[in-house]
């Protein structure tokens, strides 16, 4: 009899130990459509960032079987209102969570409009091995077939999986897992809103399983020089869009404003008009860092291609799109104003 009781107690102790072994995942909510509320389930109109993180977690009770979940509200904005301040708040909180061993993984819920920018920024400044996964949704929580609960469940599954360690910040969306450097939003409204145009997704999450098929070869924040604390001041870098007969007036304006950097969303291989060239010469003479990116969805901008970077004093973004080139240029400028070093960042990260 005593033996039976002992075995029984042992079983209970083992199951408690196993229950405690569930990974601890903290959800940092920032707003977006995933927390969006509409007046009716069959109309497109809604307000982003209305539903609190506790309700988002409550919508997927079965997730408690795979992880110990808790949530924190970092902001409640549509991601068109994402800001450097919120990025800093996120980065500082994530550093604190991992340094105090509060979680084994983090999921960030975020609007999709600027999700790729937040993902890449955090990827460049967070040096941790533990997974940080960003997700969101295209349909508000109140819509028919809302995609938020599934995307959140999948993102938690990805963050809780040991295979996700050491991969930097990931974007989990519509059953695909993307590298934050390569991913971009490619649809205004469809639920398969994201793609990595040059390299494809890293893996998939489906039916509670995570599979990776490749890894990013770029340097991670662990090797990188960038970091964030509450005193970090990010330089001012703006983007100028090139198109047929575009006016260079905005470049002239930015030179007058004494910005620290300008990214040109050039045509094709990062090209621009003679009028732009003249304005950019003035910018580089004024010691403003100018980076050539492309408005094309795919491909890289080649150094000294049709445009002579050496003569003009410009750097190229490699295959970073303009909005991500801006982030790397901002962080790069916190370390150096030297053109060679800035160019080197674009080939390493
Ligand atoms: N503007 C919204 C946002 O980025 C809509 C995009 C979304 O979340 O799907 O927050």
Short mmCIF file of C-alpha atoms and ligand atoms in Angstrom, two decimals:
data_model
loop_
_atom_site.label_atom_id
_atom_site.label_comp_id
_atom_site.label_asym_id
_atom_site.label_seq_id
_atom_site.Cartn_x
_atom_site.Cartn_y
_atom_site.Cartn_z
CA UNK A 1 0.00 0.00 0.00
CA UNK A 2 2.80 2.39 1.01
CA UNK A 3 4.51 1.59 -2.28
CA UNK A 4 1.37 2.45 -4.23
CA UNK A 5 1.06 5.80 -2.48
CA UNK A 6 4.72 6.52 -3.20
CA UNK A 7 4.30 5.71 -6.89
CA UNK A 8 1.18 7.88 -6.99
CA UNK A 9 3.02 10.82 -5.38
CA UNK A 10 5.94 10.32 -7.74
CA UNK A 11 3.58 10.46 -10.73
CA UNK A 12 2.05 13.71 -9.47
CA UNK A 13 5.50 15.21 -8.82
CA UNK A 14 6.66 14.21 -12.31
CA UNK A 15 3.62 15.69 -13.98
CA UNK A 16 4.05 18.94 -12.00
CA UNK A 17 7.69 19.03 -13.04
CA UNK A 18 6.68 18.50 -16.67
CA UNK A 19 3.96 21.13 -16.39
CA UNK A 20 6.60 23.56 -15.09
CA UNK A 21 8.81 22.78 -18.03
CA UNK A 22 6.46 24.53 -20.43
CA UNK A 23 8.31 27.45 -22.00
CA UNK A 24 7.42 30.83 -20.58
CA UNK A 25 6.30 33.18 -23.32
CA UNK A 26 5.60 36.87 -22.79
CA UNK A 27 3.41 38.63 -25.34
CA UNK A 28 4.25 42.29 -25.83
CA UNK A 29 1.27 43.91 -27.52
CA UNK A 30 1.67 47.09 -29.54
CA UNK A 31 -1.74 47.35 -31.27
CA UNK A 32 -2.54 46.85 -34.94
CA UNK A 33 -5.34 45.06 -36.72
CA UNK A 34 -4.83 41.93 -34.63
CA UNK A 35 -6.29 44.04 -31.82
CA UNK A 36 -8.69 45.81 -34.17
CA UNK A 37 -12.40 46.21 -33.56
CA UNK A 38 -14.99 46.73 -36.31
CA UNK A 39 -18.63 47.80 -36.13
CA UNK A 40 -19.71 44.66 -37.99
CA UNK A 41 -18.09 41.37 -38.92
CA UNK A 42 -18.68 41.72 -42.67
CA UNK A 43 -17.27 45.20 -43.31
CA UNK A 44 -13.70 46.31 -43.85
CA UNK A 45 -13.85 49.39 -41.58
CA UNK A 46 -12.35 49.07 -38.10
CA UNK A 47 -10.13 50.81 -35.55
CA UNK A 48 -6.71 49.26 -34.91
CA UNK A 49 -5.31 48.63 -31.43
CA UNK A 50 -8.61 48.54 -29.47
CA UNK A 51 -8.58 45.05 -27.97
CA UNK A 52 -6.33 44.45 -24.93
CA UNK A 53 -3.65 41.76 -24.90
CA UNK A 54 -5.57 39.73 -22.27
CA UNK A 55 -8.48 39.32 -24.72
CA UNK A 56 -6.09 38.28 -27.51
CA UNK A 57 -4.66 35.55 -25.31
CA UNK A 58 -8.17 34.58 -24.15
CA UNK A 59 -9.17 33.96 -27.79
CA UNK A 60 -6.80 30.96 -28.02
CA UNK A 61 -7.20 29.00 -24.75
CA UNK A 62 -5.59 25.86 -26.20
CA UNK A 63 -2.25 27.67 -26.35
CA UNK A 64 -1.93 27.19 -22.58
CA UNK A 65 -1.10 23.56 -23.28
CA UNK A 66 2.13 24.52 -25.08
CA UNK A 67 3.38 27.49 -23.07
CA UNK A 68 2.94 29.54 -19.93
CA UNK A 69 1.65 32.79 -21.34
CA UNK A 70 1.53 36.27 -19.93
CA UNK A 71 0.96 39.56 -21.68
CA UNK A 72 1.96 43.21 -21.45
CA UNK A 73 0.59 46.19 -23.31
CA UNK A 74 3.48 48.25 -24.70
CA UNK A 75 1.33 50.54 -26.87
CA UNK A 76 -2.04 50.54 -28.62
CA UNK A 77 -1.37 51.99 -32.04
CA UNK A 78 -2.04 51.19 -35.66
CA UNK A 79 1.48 50.53 -36.90
CA UNK A 80 1.37 53.56 -39.20
CA UNK A 81 1.90 55.38 -35.88
CA UNK A 82 4.84 53.21 -34.81
CA UNK A 83 7.65 55.41 -33.51
CA UNK A 84 11.30 55.33 -32.50
CA UNK A 85 10.11 55.82 -28.91
CA UNK A 86 8.03 52.62 -29.02
CA UNK A 87 10.94 50.75 -30.66
CA UNK A 88 13.20 51.85 -27.82
CA UNK A 89 10.60 50.87 -25.22
CA UNK A 90 10.28 47.42 -26.82
CA UNK A 91 14.03 46.88 -27.06
CA UNK A 92 14.65 47.98 -23.47
CA UNK A 93 11.83 45.78 -22.11
CA UNK A 94 13.04 42.75 -24.12
CA UNK A 95 16.59 43.22 -22.83
CA UNK A 96 15.21 43.36 -19.30
CA UNK A 97 13.01 40.26 -19.76
CA UNK A 98 15.91 38.14 -20.99
CA UNK A 99 18.52 39.50 -18.59
CA UNK A 100 16.22 38.82 -15.60
CA UNK A 101 15.27 35.39 -17.00
CA UNK A 102 11.57 36.27 -17.00
CA UNK A 103 10.77 34.34 -20.22
CA UNK A 104 12.06 31.75 -22.66
CA UNK A 105 10.65 33.55 -25.68
CA UNK A 106 8.79 36.68 -26.67
CA UNK A 107 5.95 37.30 -29.09
CA UNK A 108 5.20 40.83 -30.24
CA UNK A 109 1.77 41.61 -31.68
CA UNK A 110 1.98 44.44 -34.16
CA UNK A 111 0.17 46.10 -37.03
CA UNK A 112 1.30 44.76 -40.37
CA UNK A 113 1.98 48.11 -42.09
CA UNK A 114 5.36 48.68 -40.45
CA UNK A 115 5.88 45.23 -38.93
CA UNK A 116 8.94 44.56 -41.10
CA UNK A 117 10.61 47.78 -39.85
CA UNK A 118 10.11 46.98 -36.16
CA UNK A 119 11.33 43.43 -36.80
CA UNK A 120 14.54 44.57 -38.53
CA UNK A 121 15.23 47.32 -35.99
CA UNK A 122 14.92 44.88 -33.08
CA UNK A 123 16.93 42.28 -34.97
CA UNK A 124 19.84 44.73 -35.27
CA UNK A 125 19.83 45.80 -31.62
CA UNK A 126 18.89 42.68 -29.63
CA UNK A 127 21.83 40.33 -29.00
CA UNK A 128 19.85 37.43 -27.49
CA UNK A 129 19.72 33.75 -28.46
CA UNK A 130 16.15 33.32 -27.21
CA UNK A 131 13.37 33.70 -29.79
CA UNK A 132 11.60 36.97 -30.47
CA UNK A 133 8.73 36.51 -32.91
CA UNK A 134 6.50 39.22 -34.38
CA UNK A 135 3.03 38.63 -35.74
CA UNK A 136 -0.17 40.45 -36.53
CA UNK A 137 -3.23 39.99 -38.68
CA UNK A 138 -4.88 41.38 -41.74
CA UNK A 139 -8.44 41.08 -40.48
CA UNK A 140 -9.63 42.69 -37.25
CA UNK A 141 -10.50 40.49 -34.29
CA UNK A 142 -14.23 41.09 -34.94
CA UNK A 143 -14.17 39.99 -38.62
CA UNK A 144 -15.48 36.76 -40.15
CA UNK A 145 -12.49 34.38 -40.37
CA UNK A 146 -10.22 36.69 -38.39
CA UNK A 147 -6.63 35.55 -38.96
CA UNK A 148 -5.29 37.02 -35.69
CA UNK A 149 -5.97 34.11 -33.30
CA UNK A 150 -4.31 31.61 -35.68
CA UNK A 151 -1.34 33.88 -36.32
CA UNK A 152 -0.92 34.47 -32.57
CA UNK A 153 -1.16 30.74 -31.82
CA UNK A 154 1.44 30.03 -34.52
CA UNK A 155 3.77 32.78 -33.31
CA UNK A 156 3.65 31.38 -29.76
CA UNK A 157 4.36 27.93 -31.20
CA UNK A 158 7.39 29.34 -33.04
CA UNK A 159 8.66 31.26 -29.99
CA UNK A 160 8.26 28.17 -27.77
CA UNK A 161 10.23 25.93 -30.13
CA UNK A 162 13.97 25.43 -29.42
CA UNK A 163 14.65 25.37 -33.19
CA UNK A 164 13.82 29.09 -33.23
CA UNK A 165 16.79 29.97 -30.98
CA UNK A 166 19.67 31.95 -32.44
CA UNK A 167 17.74 33.07 -35.51
CA UNK A 168 17.35 36.73 -34.53
CA UNK A 169 13.95 38.37 -34.69
CA UNK A 170 11.46 36.37 -36.75
CA UNK A 171 8.16 37.26 -38.41
CA UNK A 172 5.54 34.52 -38.21
CA UNK A 173 2.58 35.13 -40.50
CA UNK A 174 0.03 33.04 -42.37
CA UNK A 175 1.88 29.80 -41.50
CA UNK A 176 5.25 31.03 -42.82
CA UNK A 177 8.31 32.07 -40.80
CA UNK A 178 10.41 34.89 -42.23
CA UNK A 179 13.78 36.44 -41.50
CA UNK A 180 13.30 40.04 -40.35
CA UNK A 181 15.93 41.35 -42.79
CA UNK A 182 14.27 39.92 -45.89
CA UNK A 183 10.55 40.08 -45.20
CA UNK A 184 8.29 42.80 -46.57
CA UNK A 185 4.57 43.48 -46.75
CA UNK A 186 3.44 42.85 -50.32
CA UNK A 187 -0.35 42.99 -50.12
CA UNK A 188 -2.58 45.79 -48.87
CA UNK A 189 -5.43 43.54 -47.70
CA UNK A 190 -4.84 39.82 -48.33
CA UNK A 191 -4.13 37.43 -45.45
CA UNK A 192 -0.94 36.23 -47.16
CA UNK A 193 0.42 39.75 -46.83
CA UNK A 194 4.15 39.02 -46.45
CA UNK A 195 6.97 37.73 -48.66
CA UNK A 196 10.73 37.55 -48.62
CA UNK A 197 11.17 38.42 -52.31
CA UNK A 198 14.84 37.48 -52.80
CA UNK A 199 15.11 34.49 -50.50
CA UNK A 200 11.71 33.09 -49.52
CA UNK A 201 10.60 32.14 -46.02
CA UNK A 202 12.93 30.40 -43.54
CA UNK A 203 10.35 27.82 -42.60
CA UNK A 204 6.79 26.95 -41.78
CA UNK A 205 4.54 26.57 -38.78
CA UNK A 206 1.56 24.30 -39.22
CA UNK A 207 -0.57 22.16 -36.94
CA UNK A 208 1.62 22.99 -33.94
CA UNK A 209 4.84 21.94 -35.73
CA UNK A 210 7.73 24.18 -36.69
CA UNK A 211 10.04 23.32 -39.59
CA UNK A 212 12.99 25.39 -40.79
CA UNK A 213 14.53 24.88 -44.23
CA UNK A 214 17.31 27.47 -44.12
CA UNK A 215 19.09 30.10 -42.03
CA UNK A 216 20.10 33.67 -42.63
CA UNK A 217 23.83 34.08 -43.31
CA UNK A 218 23.99 37.76 -42.42
CA UNK A 219 25.69 38.85 -39.20
CA UNK A 220 23.39 39.10 -36.22
CA UNK A 221 23.14 41.69 -33.47
CA UNK A 222 25.33 39.42 -31.35
CA UNK A 223 28.34 40.19 -33.53
CA UNK A 224 27.10 43.67 -34.34
CA UNK A 225 28.00 47.01 -32.80
CA UNK A 226 24.47 48.35 -32.31
CA UNK A 227 22.59 48.49 -29.05
CA UNK A 228 19.86 50.48 -27.39
CA UNK A 229 19.45 52.04 -23.99
CA UNK A 230 17.25 54.85 -22.74
CA UNK A 231 19.88 57.47 -23.65
CA UNK A 232 20.31 56.33 -27.25
CA UNK A 233 19.51 59.16 -29.64
CA UNK A 234 18.83 57.98 -33.16
CA UNK A 235 20.00 60.19 -36.02
CA UNK A 236 17.45 61.75 -38.38
CA UNK A 237 17.28 59.82 -41.64
CA UNK A 238 14.56 60.41 -44.25
CA UNK A 239 13.52 58.62 -47.46
CA UNK A 240 13.03 60.34 -50.85
CA UNK A 241 11.12 58.54 -53.61
CA UNK A 242 12.40 58.75 -57.20
CA UNK A 243 10.03 58.62 -60.21
CA UNK A 244 9.91 60.04 -63.72
CA UNK A 245 10.37 63.81 -63.57
CA UNK A 246 10.60 63.83 -59.75
CA UNK A 247 11.40 67.19 -58.20
CA UNK A 248 14.67 67.33 -56.21
CA UNK A 249 13.14 70.01 -53.96
CA UNK A 250 12.62 67.59 -51.08
CA UNK A 251 16.34 66.70 -51.09
CA UNK A 252 17.21 70.42 -51.02
CA UNK A 253 14.79 70.86 -48.13
CA UNK A 254 16.38 67.98 -46.18
CA UNK A 255 19.85 69.45 -46.73
CA UNK A 256 18.58 72.75 -45.28
CA UNK A 257 17.08 70.85 -42.36
CA UNK A 258 20.55 69.36 -41.71
CA UNK A 259 19.31 65.77 -41.50
CA UNK A 260 21.94 63.12 -40.80
CA UNK A 261 21.07 60.83 -43.67
CA UNK A 262 18.91 60.39 -46.76
CA UNK A 263 17.85 57.12 -48.38
CA UNK A 264 16.85 57.43 -52.02
CA UNK A 265 14.18 54.95 -53.13
CA UNK A 266 15.73 54.95 -56.58
CA UNK A 267 14.40 53.46 -59.81
CA UNK A 268 15.83 50.13 -61.02
CA UNK A 269 19.36 49.62 -59.76
CA UNK A 270 18.99 52.55 -57.34
CA UNK A 271 19.16 55.14 -60.13
CA UNK A 272 17.98 58.72 -60.17
CA UNK A 273 17.76 61.72 -62.52
CA UNK A 274 20.39 64.35 -63.26
CA UNK A 275 18.36 66.79 -61.14
CA UNK A 276 18.52 64.35 -58.19
CA UNK A 277 22.25 63.82 -58.82
CA UNK A 278 22.93 67.56 -58.46
CA UNK A 279 20.87 67.75 -55.24
CA UNK A 280 22.57 64.65 -53.82
CA UNK A 281 26.02 66.15 -54.55
CA UNK A 282 25.04 69.07 -52.30
CA UNK A 283 23.87 66.66 -49.62
CA UNK A 284 27.06 64.58 -49.54
CA UNK A 285 29.15 67.80 -49.60
CA UNK A 286 27.20 68.87 -46.52
CA UNK A 287 28.34 65.62 -44.87
CA UNK A 288 24.89 64.03 -45.05
CA UNK A 289 25.08 60.26 -45.56
CA UNK A 290 23.17 59.28 -48.72
CA UNK A 291 22.22 55.68 -49.42
CA UNK A 292 20.91 54.41 -52.76
CA UNK A 293 18.13 51.82 -52.40
CA UNK A 294 15.55 50.73 -54.95
CA UNK A 295 11.80 50.92 -55.24
CA UNK A 296 11.96 47.52 -57.04
CA UNK A 297 10.62 44.61 -54.98
CA UNK A 298 13.53 42.30 -55.80
CA UNK A 299 17.26 42.50 -56.31
CA UNK A 300 20.19 44.44 -54.95
CA UNK A 301 21.56 47.86 -55.70
CA UNK A 302 25.06 47.42 -57.10
CA UNK A 303 27.93 49.65 -56.00
CA UNK A 304 29.23 51.87 -58.84
CA UNK A 305 26.72 50.48 -61.34
CA UNK A 306 25.10 53.06 -63.58
CA UNK A 307 25.61 55.57 -60.77
CA UNK A 308 29.17 56.38 -59.72
CA UNK A 309 29.05 56.08 -55.92
CA UNK A 310 32.73 56.76 -55.57
CA UNK A 311 32.37 60.16 -57.25
CA UNK A 312 29.05 61.03 -55.67
CA UNK A 313 29.92 59.96 -52.11
CA UNK A 314 26.92 57.65 -51.83
CA UNK A 315 26.58 54.15 -50.38
CA UNK A 316 24.29 51.36 -51.58
CA UNK A 317 21.71 49.40 -49.61
CA UNK A 318 22.58 45.99 -51.12
CA UNK A 319 19.12 44.35 -51.23
CA UNK A 320 17.56 46.16 -48.28
CA UNK A 321 14.40 47.97 -49.25
CA UNK A 322 14.35 51.74 -48.58
CA UNK A 323 12.51 51.53 -45.25
CA UNK A 324 15.01 48.98 -43.92
CA UNK A 325 18.00 50.81 -45.40
CA UNK A 326 16.83 53.81 -43.36
CA UNK A 327 16.96 51.74 -40.16
CA UNK A 328 20.46 50.41 -40.84
CA UNK A 329 21.67 53.88 -41.82
CA UNK A 330 20.23 55.35 -38.60
CA UNK A 331 21.95 52.72 -36.47
CA UNK A 332 25.12 52.87 -38.58
CA UNK A 333 25.32 56.62 -38.05
CA UNK A 334 25.29 56.10 -34.27
CA UNK A 335 28.68 54.41 -34.79
CA UNK A 336 30.36 56.14 -37.73
CA UNK A 337 30.05 58.85 -40.36
CA UNK A 338 32.76 57.27 -42.45
CA UNK A 339 31.44 56.24 -45.86
CA UNK A 340 33.51 53.04 -46.06
CA UNK A 341 32.33 51.89 -42.65
CA UNK A 342 28.72 52.71 -43.43
CA UNK A 343 28.96 50.75 -46.69
CA UNK A 344 30.47 47.86 -44.81
CA UNK A 345 27.40 47.73 -42.52
CA UNK A 346 25.19 47.29 -45.60
CA UNK A 347 27.22 44.31 -46.75
CA UNK A 348 27.41 42.68 -43.29
CA UNK A 349 23.92 43.04 -41.77
N1 LIG B 1 -2.82 50.10 -40.33
C1 LIG B 1 -2.94 48.90 -39.58
C2 LIG B 1 -1.65 48.59 -38.85
O1 LIG B 1 -0.59 48.47 -39.40
C3 LIG B 1 -3.40 47.90 -40.50
C4 LIG B 1 -2.50 46.82 -40.83
C5 LIG B 1 -2.66 45.62 -39.97
O2 LIG B 1 -2.40 45.59 -38.79
O3 LIG B 1 -3.03 44.66 -40.59
O4 LIG B 1 -1.69 48.51 -37.65
#
